Tab-separated table of C-alpha atoms in Angstrom:
chain	number	residue	atom	x	y	z
N	1	MET	CA	9.455	20.436	3.717
N	2	TYR	CA	11.034	19.406	0.417
N	3	ASN	CA	13.900	17.427	1.917
N	4	PHE	CA	14.013	15.024	-0.977
N	5	THR	CA	12.761	17.206	-3.846
N	6	CYS	CA	15.868	16.533	-5.889
N	7	ASN	CA	14.989	12.813	-5.931
N	8	ILE	CA	11.524	13.309	-7.351
N	9	ASP	CA	11.138	12.812	-11.039
N	10	LYS	CA	7.782	12.639	-12.754
N	11	PHE	CA	8.965	9.916	-15.069
N	12	ILE	CA	10.077	7.726	-12.175
N	13	ILE	CA	6.768	8.131	-10.374
N	14	HIS	CA	4.849	7.382	-13.568
N	15	GLU	CA	6.907	4.236	-14.233
N	16	TYR	CA	6.370	3.074	-10.663
N	17	VAL	CA	2.592	3.463	-11.011
N	18	ASN	CA	2.601	1.532	-14.293
N	19	ALA	CA	4.575	-1.273	-12.673
N	20	LEU	CA	2.226	-1.403	-9.712
N	21	GLU	CA	-0.869	-1.497	-11.908
N	22	LYS	CA	0.353	-4.537	-13.838
N	23	GLU	CA	-0.926	-6.571	-10.897
N	24	PRO	CA	-4.520	-7.758	-11.410
N	25	LEU	CA	-6.843	-5.202	-9.857
N	26	ASN	CA	-8.626	-6.158	-6.692
N	27	ASN	CA	-12.385	-5.947	-6.935
N	28	SER	CA	-13.251	-3.513	-4.171
N	29	TRP	CA	-16.440	-5.347	-3.297
N	30	LYS	CA	-15.222	-8.928	-3.626
N	31	GLN	CA	-11.717	-8.990	-2.209
N	32	MET	CA	-11.971	-11.220	0.826
N	33	ASP	CA	-8.540	-12.784	1.237
N	34	SER	CA	-6.021	-9.920	1.294
N	35	ARG	CA	-6.291	-7.520	4.215
N	36	PRO	CA	-4.184	-4.476	5.021
N	37	LEU	CA	-1.865	-4.293	7.999
N	38	THR	CA	-3.611	-4.641	11.327
N	39	SER	CA	-2.939	-3.498	14.843
N	40	ASN	CA	-1.068	-5.898	17.032
N	41	ASN	CA	-3.891	-7.041	19.294
N	42	GLY	CA	-6.032	-8.520	16.479
N	43	LEU	CA	-9.232	-8.344	18.540
N	44	GLU	CA	-12.611	-8.374	16.841
N	45	HIS	CA	-15.090	-5.591	17.376
N	46	HIS	CA	-18.020	-7.986	17.808
N	47	PRO	CA	-18.432	-11.696	17.083
N	48	LEU	CA	-20.399	-12.521	13.945
N	49	THR	CA	-23.656	-13.938	15.311
N	50	PRO	CA	-26.846	-14.944	13.431
N	51	ILE	CA	-28.579	-11.875	14.862
N	52	ARG	CA	-25.878	-9.597	13.487
N	53	VAL	CA	-26.064	-11.287	10.097
N	54	LEU	CA	-29.851	-10.867	10.007
N	55	ARG	CA	-29.672	-7.259	11.172
N	56	GLY	CA	-26.958	-6.471	8.626
N	57	LEU	CA	-28.894	-8.010	5.752
N	58	ILE	CA	-32.018	-6.055	6.747
N	59	CYS	CA	-29.984	-2.820	6.848
N	60	LEU	CA	-28.484	-3.599	3.449
N	61	LEU	CA	-31.923	-4.347	2.011
N	62	VAL	CA	-33.247	-1.042	3.378
N	63	LEU	CA	-30.278	0.877	1.965
N	64	LEU	CA	-30.591	-0.718	-1.475
N	65	SER	CA	-34.374	-0.366	-1.700
N	66	THR	CA	-34.324	3.275	-0.605
N	67	ALA	CA	-31.527	4.016	-3.079
N	68	PHE	CA	-33.362	2.260	-5.895
N	69	MET	CA	-36.611	4.130	-5.361
N	70	MET	CA	-34.961	7.514	-4.880
N	71	LEU	CA	-32.918	7.031	-8.045
N	72	LEU	CA	-35.922	5.990	-10.119
N	73	TYR	CA	-38.333	8.661	-8.921
N	74	CYS	CA	-35.951	11.569	-8.306
N	75	GLY	CA	-33.056	10.899	-10.665
N	76	PRO	CA	-34.772	11.577	-14.034
N	77	VAL	CA	-36.579	14.665	-12.707
N	78	ILE	CA	-33.552	16.236	-11.036
N	79	CYS	CA	-30.721	15.178	-13.302
N	80	VAL	CA	-32.537	15.328	-16.652
N	81	ILE	CA	-35.518	17.705	-16.616
N	82	LEU	CA	-34.122	20.224	-14.107
N	83	ARG	CA	-30.630	19.971	-15.610
N	84	LEU	CA	-32.018	21.039	-19.004
N	85	PHE	CA	-32.664	24.445	-17.430
N	86	SER	CA	-29.846	24.794	-14.880
N	87	ILE	CA	-26.877	22.623	-13.932
N	88	HIS	CA	-26.430	24.657	-10.746
N	89	TYR	CA	-29.960	24.088	-9.431
N	90	SER	CA	-29.929	20.480	-10.600
N	91	ARG	CA	-26.837	19.870	-8.478
N	92	LYS	CA	-28.290	21.782	-5.550
N	93	VAL	CA	-31.500	19.732	-5.468
N	94	ALA	CA	-29.614	16.468	-6.106
N	95	SER	CA	-27.283	17.173	-3.193
N	96	PHE	CA	-30.256	17.722	-0.890
N	97	ILE	CA	-32.239	14.651	-2.007
N	98	PHE	CA	-29.423	12.145	-2.350
N	99	GLY	CA	-27.579	13.613	0.639
N	100	ALA	CA	-30.513	12.416	2.741
N	101	TRP	CA	-29.897	8.865	1.536
N	102	LEU	CA	-26.135	9.086	2.006
N	103	GLY	CA	-26.826	10.227	5.564
N	104	LEU	CA	-28.181	6.758	6.378
N	105	TRP	CA	-24.672	5.275	6.165
N	106	PRO	CA	-22.942	7.282	8.925
N	107	TYR	CA	-25.845	6.483	11.254
N	108	LEU	CA	-25.531	2.791	10.373
N	109	PHE	CA	-21.856	2.905	11.285
N	110	GLU	CA	-22.013	5.052	14.394
N	111	LYS	CA	-25.468	4.447	15.900
N	112	ILE	CA	-26.401	0.895	14.885
N	113	ASN	CA	-22.995	-0.771	14.594
N	114	ARG	CA	-21.600	1.326	17.487
N	115	THR	CA	-18.357	2.028	15.652
N	116	LYS	CA	-16.514	4.951	17.206
N	117	VAL	CA	-15.454	7.544	14.641
N	118	ILE	CA	-12.798	9.727	16.259
N	119	PHE	CA	-11.575	12.898	14.564
N	120	SER	CA	-8.241	14.528	15.301
N	121	GLY	CA	-5.808	17.087	13.934
N	122	GLU	CA	-7.223	20.462	12.954
N	123	THR	CA	-10.770	21.738	13.311
N	124	VAL	CA	-11.659	22.851	9.803
N	125	PRO	CA	-14.368	25.381	8.866
N	126	ALA	CA	-17.746	24.188	7.616
N	127	LYS	CA	-18.810	24.461	3.978
N	128	GLU	CA	-15.452	25.115	2.339
N	129	GLN	CA	-14.611	24.240	-1.270
N	130	VAL	CA	-11.919	21.605	-0.880
N	131	LEU	CA	-9.842	18.874	-2.443
N	132	LEU	CA	-9.419	15.934	-0.062
N	133	ILE	CA	-6.412	13.625	-0.379
N	134	ALA	CA	-6.642	10.460	1.713
N	135	ASN	CA	-4.727	7.239	2.180
N	136	HIS	CA	-6.412	4.101	0.869
N	137	ARG	CA	-6.219	1.422	3.555
N	138	THR	CA	-9.173	-0.709	2.484
N	139	GLU	CA	-12.260	-0.814	0.277
N	140	VAL	CA	-14.499	1.234	2.592
N	141	ASP	CA	-12.303	4.276	3.294
N	142	TRP	CA	-14.459	6.439	1.053
N	143	MET	CA	-17.581	5.579	3.062
N	144	TYR	CA	-16.082	6.948	6.266
N	145	LEU	CA	-15.419	10.248	4.526
N	146	TRP	CA	-19.236	10.531	4.533
N	147	ASP	CA	-19.066	10.785	8.345
N	148	PHE	CA	-16.706	13.739	7.950
N	149	ALA	CA	-18.722	15.428	5.177
N	150	LEU	CA	-21.980	15.061	7.127
N	151	ARG	CA	-20.529	16.974	10.050
N	152	LYS	CA	-19.440	19.788	7.720
N	153	GLY	CA	-22.694	20.124	5.805
N	154	ARG	CA	-21.200	18.822	2.574
N	155	LEU	CA	-22.505	15.258	2.376
N	156	GLY	CA	-24.489	15.760	-0.827
N	157	TYR	CA	-21.611	17.595	-2.504
N	158	ILE	CA	-18.823	15.065	-1.952
N	159	LYS	CA	-17.523	13.481	-5.149
N	160	TYR	CA	-14.914	10.820	-5.765
N	161	ILE	CA	-12.471	9.829	-8.454
N	162	LEU	CA	-12.964	6.059	-8.748
N	163	LYS	CA	-12.132	3.225	-11.107
N	164	SER	CA	-14.562	2.763	-13.962
N	165	SER	CA	-15.392	-0.860	-13.091
N	166	LEU	CA	-17.359	0.392	-10.064
N	167	MET	CA	-19.816	2.086	-12.419
N	168	LYS	CA	-21.033	-1.393	-13.374
N	169	LEU	CA	-22.328	-2.115	-9.880
N	170	PRO	CA	-26.125	-2.453	-9.755
N	171	VAL	CA	-27.910	0.552	-8.222
N	172	PHE	CA	-24.650	1.997	-6.872
N	173	GLY	CA	-23.326	2.595	-10.401
N	174	TRP	CA	-26.426	4.641	-11.238
N	175	ALA	CA	-25.957	6.682	-8.066
N	176	PHE	CA	-22.270	7.295	-8.864
N	177	HIS	CA	-23.273	8.591	-12.295
N	178	LEU	CA	-26.030	10.916	-11.058
N	179	LEU	CA	-23.783	12.258	-8.303
N	180	GLU	CA	-21.142	12.996	-10.960
N	181	PHE	CA	-18.324	10.856	-9.643
N	182	ILE	CA	-15.359	10.766	-12.018
N	183	ALA	CA	-14.703	7.261	-13.395
N	184	VAL	CA	-11.146	6.620	-14.620
N	185	GLU	CA	-9.336	3.729	-16.296
N	186	ARG	CA	-6.091	4.325	-14.365
N	187	LYS	CA	-4.205	4.842	-17.624
N	188	TRP	CA	-3.097	8.439	-17.859
N	189	GLU	CA	-3.252	8.643	-21.651
N	190	VAL	CA	-6.996	7.817	-21.345
N	191	ASP	CA	-7.771	9.507	-18.031
N	192	ASN	CA	-6.177	12.849	-18.885
N	193	SER	CA	-9.004	13.954	-21.175
N	194	ILE	CA	-11.689	12.423	-18.925
N	195	MET	CA	-10.502	14.303	-15.861
N	196	HIS	CA	-10.087	17.622	-17.663
N	197	ARG	CA	-13.569	17.361	-19.169
N	198	MET	CA	-15.258	16.492	-15.862
N	199	LEU	CA	-13.232	18.775	-13.599
N	200	SER	CA	-13.878	21.781	-15.836
N	201	THR	CA	-17.602	21.466	-15.010
N	202	PHE	CA	-16.890	21.974	-11.282
N	203	THR	CA	-15.316	25.419	-11.546
N	204	ASP	CA	-18.548	27.358	-10.923
N	205	PRO	CA	-18.044	28.938	-7.460
N	206	ARG	CA	-21.796	28.629	-6.824
N	207	ASP	CA	-21.507	24.826	-6.786
N	208	PRO	CA	-20.151	23.598	-3.427
N	209	LEU	CA	-17.555	20.887	-3.945
N	210	TRP	CA	-15.725	18.299	-1.880
N	211	LEU	CA	-13.600	16.317	-4.326
N	212	ALA	CA	-12.055	13.254	-2.680
N	213	VAL	CA	-8.951	11.702	-4.226
N	214	PHE	CA	-7.005	8.606	-3.184
N	215	PRO	CA	-3.623	9.335	-4.804
N	216	GLU	CA	-2.270	5.815	-4.187
N	217	GLY	CA	-4.687	4.670	-6.885
N	218	THR	CA	-5.387	1.325	-5.232
N	219	ASP	CA	-5.983	0.022	-1.734
N	220	PHE	CA	-3.051	-0.933	0.472
N	221	THR	CA	-1.844	-4.531	0.704
N	222	GLU	CA	1.355	-6.105	1.997
N	223	GLN	CA	2.321	-7.295	-1.482
N	224	LYS	CA	1.938	-3.864	-3.054
N	225	CYS	CA	3.849	-2.301	-0.183
N	226	VAL	CA	6.824	-4.634	-0.679
N	227	ARG	CA	7.015	-3.850	-4.403
N	228	CYS	CA	6.653	-0.152	-3.618
N	229	GLN	CA	9.553	-0.316	-1.153
N	230	GLU	CA	11.761	-2.156	-3.652
N	231	PHE	CA	11.035	0.426	-6.316
N	232	ALA	CA	11.655	3.292	-3.885
N	233	ALA	CA	14.988	1.820	-2.772
N	234	ASP	CA	16.140	1.470	-6.390
N	235	ASN	CA	15.193	5.048	-7.290
N	236	GLY	CA	16.121	7.073	-4.223
N	237	LEU	CA	12.549	7.641	-3.074
N	238	PRO	CA	11.178	7.478	0.508
N	239	ILE	CA	10.671	3.970	1.919
N	240	LEU	CA	7.044	3.888	3.097
N	241	ASN	CA	5.599	1.179	5.349
N	242	ASN	CA	1.917	2.081	5.744
N	243	VAL	CA	1.067	3.808	2.459
N	244	LEU	CA	2.057	3.460	-1.192
N	245	LEU	CA	3.827	6.090	-3.244
N	246	PRO	CA	1.101	8.363	-4.628
N	247	LYS	CA	0.255	9.083	-8.237
N	248	THR	CA	1.055	12.694	-8.939
N	249	ARG	CA	-0.434	13.446	-12.353
N	250	GLY	CA	-4.081	13.063	-11.337
N	251	PHE	CA	-3.526	15.109	-8.202
N	252	TYR	CA	-1.856	17.889	-10.161
N	253	ALA	CA	-4.659	17.911	-12.752
N	254	CYS	CA	-7.232	18.408	-9.972
N	255	LEU	CA	-5.153	21.144	-8.412
N	256	GLU	CA	-4.440	22.949	-11.674
N	257	ILE	CA	-8.040	23.019	-12.945
N	258	LEU	CA	-9.743	23.745	-9.621
N	259	ARG	CA	-7.167	26.010	-7.981
N	260	ASN	CA	-9.256	29.180	-8.466
N	261	SER	CA	-12.357	27.411	-7.116
N	262	LEU	CA	-10.901	25.853	-3.955
N	263	ASP	CA	-10.421	27.213	-0.453
N	264	ALA	CA	-7.990	24.560	0.737
N	265	VAL	CA	-6.700	21.010	0.491
N	266	TYR	CA	-7.590	18.641	3.331
N	267	ASP	CA	-4.942	16.027	4.029
N	268	VAL	CA	-6.935	13.152	5.580
N	269	THR	CA	-5.281	10.132	7.205
N	270	ILE	CA	-7.460	7.166	8.180
N	271	GLY	CA	-6.534	4.498	10.729
N	272	TYR	CA	-8.571	1.507	11.951
N	273	LYS	CA	-8.816	-0.422	15.217
N	274	HIS	CA	-8.580	-3.298	15.562
N	275	ARG	CA	-8.639	-4.481	11.965
N	276	CYS	CA	-9.257	-2.861	8.602
N	277	PRO	CA	-12.835	-3.652	7.568
N	278	LEU	CA	-14.271	-5.032	4.374
N	279	PHE	CA	-17.653	-3.932	3.036
N	280	MET	CA	-19.599	-6.771	4.657
N	281	ASP	CA	-17.773	-6.193	7.956
N	282	ASN	CA	-19.414	-2.772	7.982
N	283	VAL	CA	-22.808	-4.197	7.066
N	284	TYR	CA	-22.717	-6.782	9.867
N	285	GLY	CA	-21.138	-4.393	12.384
N	286	VAL	CA	-18.218	-6.726	13.135
N	287	HIS	CA	-15.357	-4.371	12.242
N	288	PRO	CA	-13.922	-1.873	12.866
N	289	ALA	CA	-14.089	-1.092	16.568
N	290	GLU	CA	-12.822	2.432	15.952
N	291	VAL	CA	-12.140	4.610	12.932
N	292	HIS	CA	-9.638	7.398	13.482
N	293	ILE	CA	-9.629	10.267	10.984
N	294	HIS	CA	-6.828	12.816	11.195
N	295	VAL	CA	-7.371	16.068	9.264
N	296	ARG	CA	-4.786	18.650	8.264
N	297	ARG	CA	-5.866	21.799	6.395
N	298	ILE	CA	-3.428	23.194	3.826
N	299	PRO	CA	-4.148	26.612	2.275
N	300	LEU	CA	-3.789	26.685	-1.514
N	301	ASN	CA	-0.933	29.191	-1.407
N	302	GLU	CA	1.252	26.656	0.445
N	303	ILE	CA	1.075	24.142	-2.409
N	304	PRO	CA	3.509	24.686	-5.308
N	305	THR	CA	2.104	25.633	-8.689
N	306	SER	CA	4.621	23.795	-10.889
N	307	GLU	CA	3.953	20.134	-11.620
N	308	LYS	CA	7.360	18.890	-10.473
N	309	GLU	CA	7.234	20.759	-7.158
N	310	ALA	CA	3.598	19.727	-6.585
N	311	ALA	CA	4.654	16.095	-7.135
N	312	ALA	CA	7.406	16.516	-4.553
N	313	TRP	CA	4.934	18.096	-2.119
N	314	LEU	CA	2.497	15.194	-2.522
N	315	VAL	CA	5.146	12.524	-1.928
N	316	ASP	CA	6.396	14.461	1.088
N	317	THR	CA	2.804	14.600	2.385
N	318	PHE	CA	2.516	10.825	2.096
N	319	GLN	CA	5.766	10.435	3.980
N	320	LEU	CA	4.127	12.397	6.808
N	321	LYS	CA	1.065	10.128	6.558
N	322	ASP	CA	3.311	7.117	6.851
N	323	GLN	CA	4.825	8.431	10.072
N	324	LEU	CA	1.371	9.278	11.440
N	325	LEU	CA	0.208	5.720	10.809
N	326	THR	CA	3.361	4.273	12.378
N	327	ASN	CA	2.669	6.291	15.522
N	328	PHE	CA	-0.997	5.326	15.387
N	329	THR	CA	-0.124	1.623	15.335
N	330	ALA	CA	2.166	2.080	18.346
N	331	GLN	CA	-0.022	4.452	20.392
N	332	GLY	CA	-3.562	3.654	19.224
N	333	TYR	CA	-4.526	7.236	18.389
N	334	PHE	CA	-3.658	10.284	16.312
N	335	PRO	CA	-2.571	13.556	17.993
N	336	ASN	CA	-5.098	16.211	19.029
N	337	GLN	CA	-8.227	14.064	19.259
N	338	GLY	CA	-11.779	15.333	19.643
N	339	THR	CA	-12.008	17.921	16.875
N	340	GLU	CA	-15.548	16.866	15.863
N	341	GLY	CA	-18.589	16.010	17.966
N	342	ASP	CA	-21.005	13.074	17.824
N	343	LEU	CA	-23.860	12.835	15.350
N	344	SER	CA	-27.322	13.884	16.532
N	345	THR	CA	-29.525	10.837	17.127
N	346	PHE	CA	-32.666	12.957	16.732
N	347	LYS	CA	-31.635	14.331	13.338
N	348	GLY	CA	-30.682	10.853	12.236
N	349	MET	CA	-34.084	9.462	13.188
N	350	VAL	CA	-35.910	12.272	11.400
N	351	ASN	CA	-33.825	11.709	8.275
N	352	PHE	CA	-34.445	7.948	8.436
N	353	ILE	CA	-38.216	8.378	8.824
N	354	VAL	CA	-38.413	10.806	5.886
N	355	VAL	CA	-36.391	8.521	3.587
N	356	ILE	CA	-38.380	5.418	4.591
N	357	ALA	CA	-41.715	7.234	4.173
N	358	PHE	CA	-40.706	8.395	0.705
N	359	THR	CA	-39.599	4.868	-0.228
N	360	ILE	CA	-42.867	3.319	0.977
N	361	MET	CA	-44.822	5.866	-1.050
N	362	CYS	CA	-42.765	5.062	-4.167
N	363	ILE	CA	-43.268	1.312	-3.675
N	364	PHE	CA	-47.019	1.829	-3.331
N	365	LEU	CA	-47.185	3.959	-6.480
N	366	THR	CA	-45.144	1.414	-8.410
N	367	PHE	CA	-47.067	-1.746	-7.502
N	368	PHE	CA	-50.536	-0.619	-6.420
N	369	SER	CA	-51.333	2.518	-8.371
N	370	SER	CA	-51.798	3.619	-11.971
N	371	ILE	CA	-50.012	1.850	-14.801
N	372	TRP	CA	-48.399	5.183	-15.667
N	373	PHE	CA	-46.138	4.860	-12.630
N	374	LYS	CA	-44.995	1.446	-13.875
N	375	ILE	CA	-44.238	2.986	-17.261
N	376	TYR	CA	-42.337	5.817	-15.538
N	377	VAL	CA	-40.272	3.303	-13.547
N	378	ALA	CA	-39.487	1.276	-16.681
N	379	LEU	CA	-38.406	4.389	-18.564
N	380	GLY	CA	-36.374	5.529	-15.551
N	381	CYS	CA	-34.522	2.208	-15.416
N	382	SER	CA	-33.807	2.387	-19.143
N	383	TYR	CA	-32.499	5.925	-18.916
N	384	LEU	CA	-30.307	5.340	-15.843
N	385	ALA	CA	-28.800	2.168	-17.323
N	386	SER	CA	-28.024	3.753	-20.692
N	387	ALA	CA	-26.852	7.110	-19.294
N	388	THR	CA	-24.476	5.365	-16.880
N	389	TYR	CA	-23.143	3.036	-19.577
N	390	PHE	CA	-22.521	5.848	-22.084
N	391	ASN	CA	-21.598	8.437	-19.415
N	392	PHE	CA	-24.239	10.823	-20.770
N	393	ARG	CA	-25.486	13.964	-19.035
N	394	PRO	CA	-27.824	16.461	-20.724
N	395	LEU	CA	-26.704	20.044	-21.240
N	396	PRO	CA	-28.905	23.048	-20.433
N	397	ILE	CA	-31.090	24.123	-23.347
N	398	ILE	CA	-30.275	27.818	-22.964
N	399	GLY	CA	-26.538	27.189	-22.853
N	400	SER	CA	-26.698	24.902	-25.888
N	401	VAL	CA	-28.703	27.462	-27.876
N	402	LYS	CA	-26.248	30.244	-26.975
N	403	ALA	CA	-23.303	28.067	-27.983
N	404	MET	CA	-24.994	27.216	-31.288
N	405	LEU	CA	-25.775	30.858	-32.045
N	406	GLY	CA	-22.244	31.872	-31.163
N	407	TYR	CA	-20.860	29.191	-33.477
N	408	LYS	CA	-23.075	30.400	-36.367
N	409	LYS	CA	-22.035	34.030	-35.810
N	410	SER	CA	-18.359	33.059	-35.824
N	411	LYS	CA	-18.825	31.308	-39.191
N	412	LEU	CA	-20.483	34.399	-40.619
């Protein structure tokens, strides 16, 4: 497995990442001119017609309005009032409520847009505590992990490590904050303390967790790949064609802090046919025709505990991903397909009706009911905006009192 361990050096990997990040960052929601590698047929899933544009904009409006109302009416109650008494139950209720909204996206992809999501590799157990490591082909990879999490009953518990600029997105930034996504600057001297502080709050075994990490740190482009290959050739590292060399420090921090809380690591490899999609491609249902998700389950005891060996293991894992993607481009599929079934249309419709009914009720209360609801909405907006900006989350009253009493006793 560690056929090139002797070539791995943490300093080399760190210097490579710093060199790669000197390039101006792509805005994940605005990048329209630089696409990842595509399959050789170049066919479109569906032509972009006026009907598709109209349908996509209606879907986007529904998704944004439902998110906005659920955040305003549920967010302060669940993530402020309930959290003051119990972080565990706050997370449990938040996962149920906001998981219902997240569930709208997989049904948009698979039932409305008719995108085939094909799973392959290993059939993993439901409801495990896991760290997911995935390749980063394009700006919407993380959305297709929702399709995977939904099938495993973990949709409301999936969390991501993402760049801090995404927290500034309207509505979505508020949701990322309430769902406790970890925002990083992609500078290790800054991110080290952020990750340790946030990850240490996820060690309670009662709190189900799917932590998704994209170790490449940025989405794949031809230009980044060329620079990655040049750096690898100069430093005796693997030459990768379909992925970038991964960052190792963030991965090791996740592994080190959460090791006693995790059941396994899921190595997820994502491939697209016939072209890697952008965000609006998904909204309009133009691309992709198929999303292939290959899953490999690695027990924790198979991953080294030392940082240097864990770094070697991660780079070796990405070399395997690279070969998988090379074969996928040539063959059009990953090995051992069919490990997960289709989504239930009935359950999707029930979920959609419940979310829409709740949204309509919230809209009515906001615009056609007592002025107190308008005041509540205004206060909710103020809190969500400020809490997201300052990255503030209230602590339980009981825990704070105990900590204060313990501090006073220690002084005495």
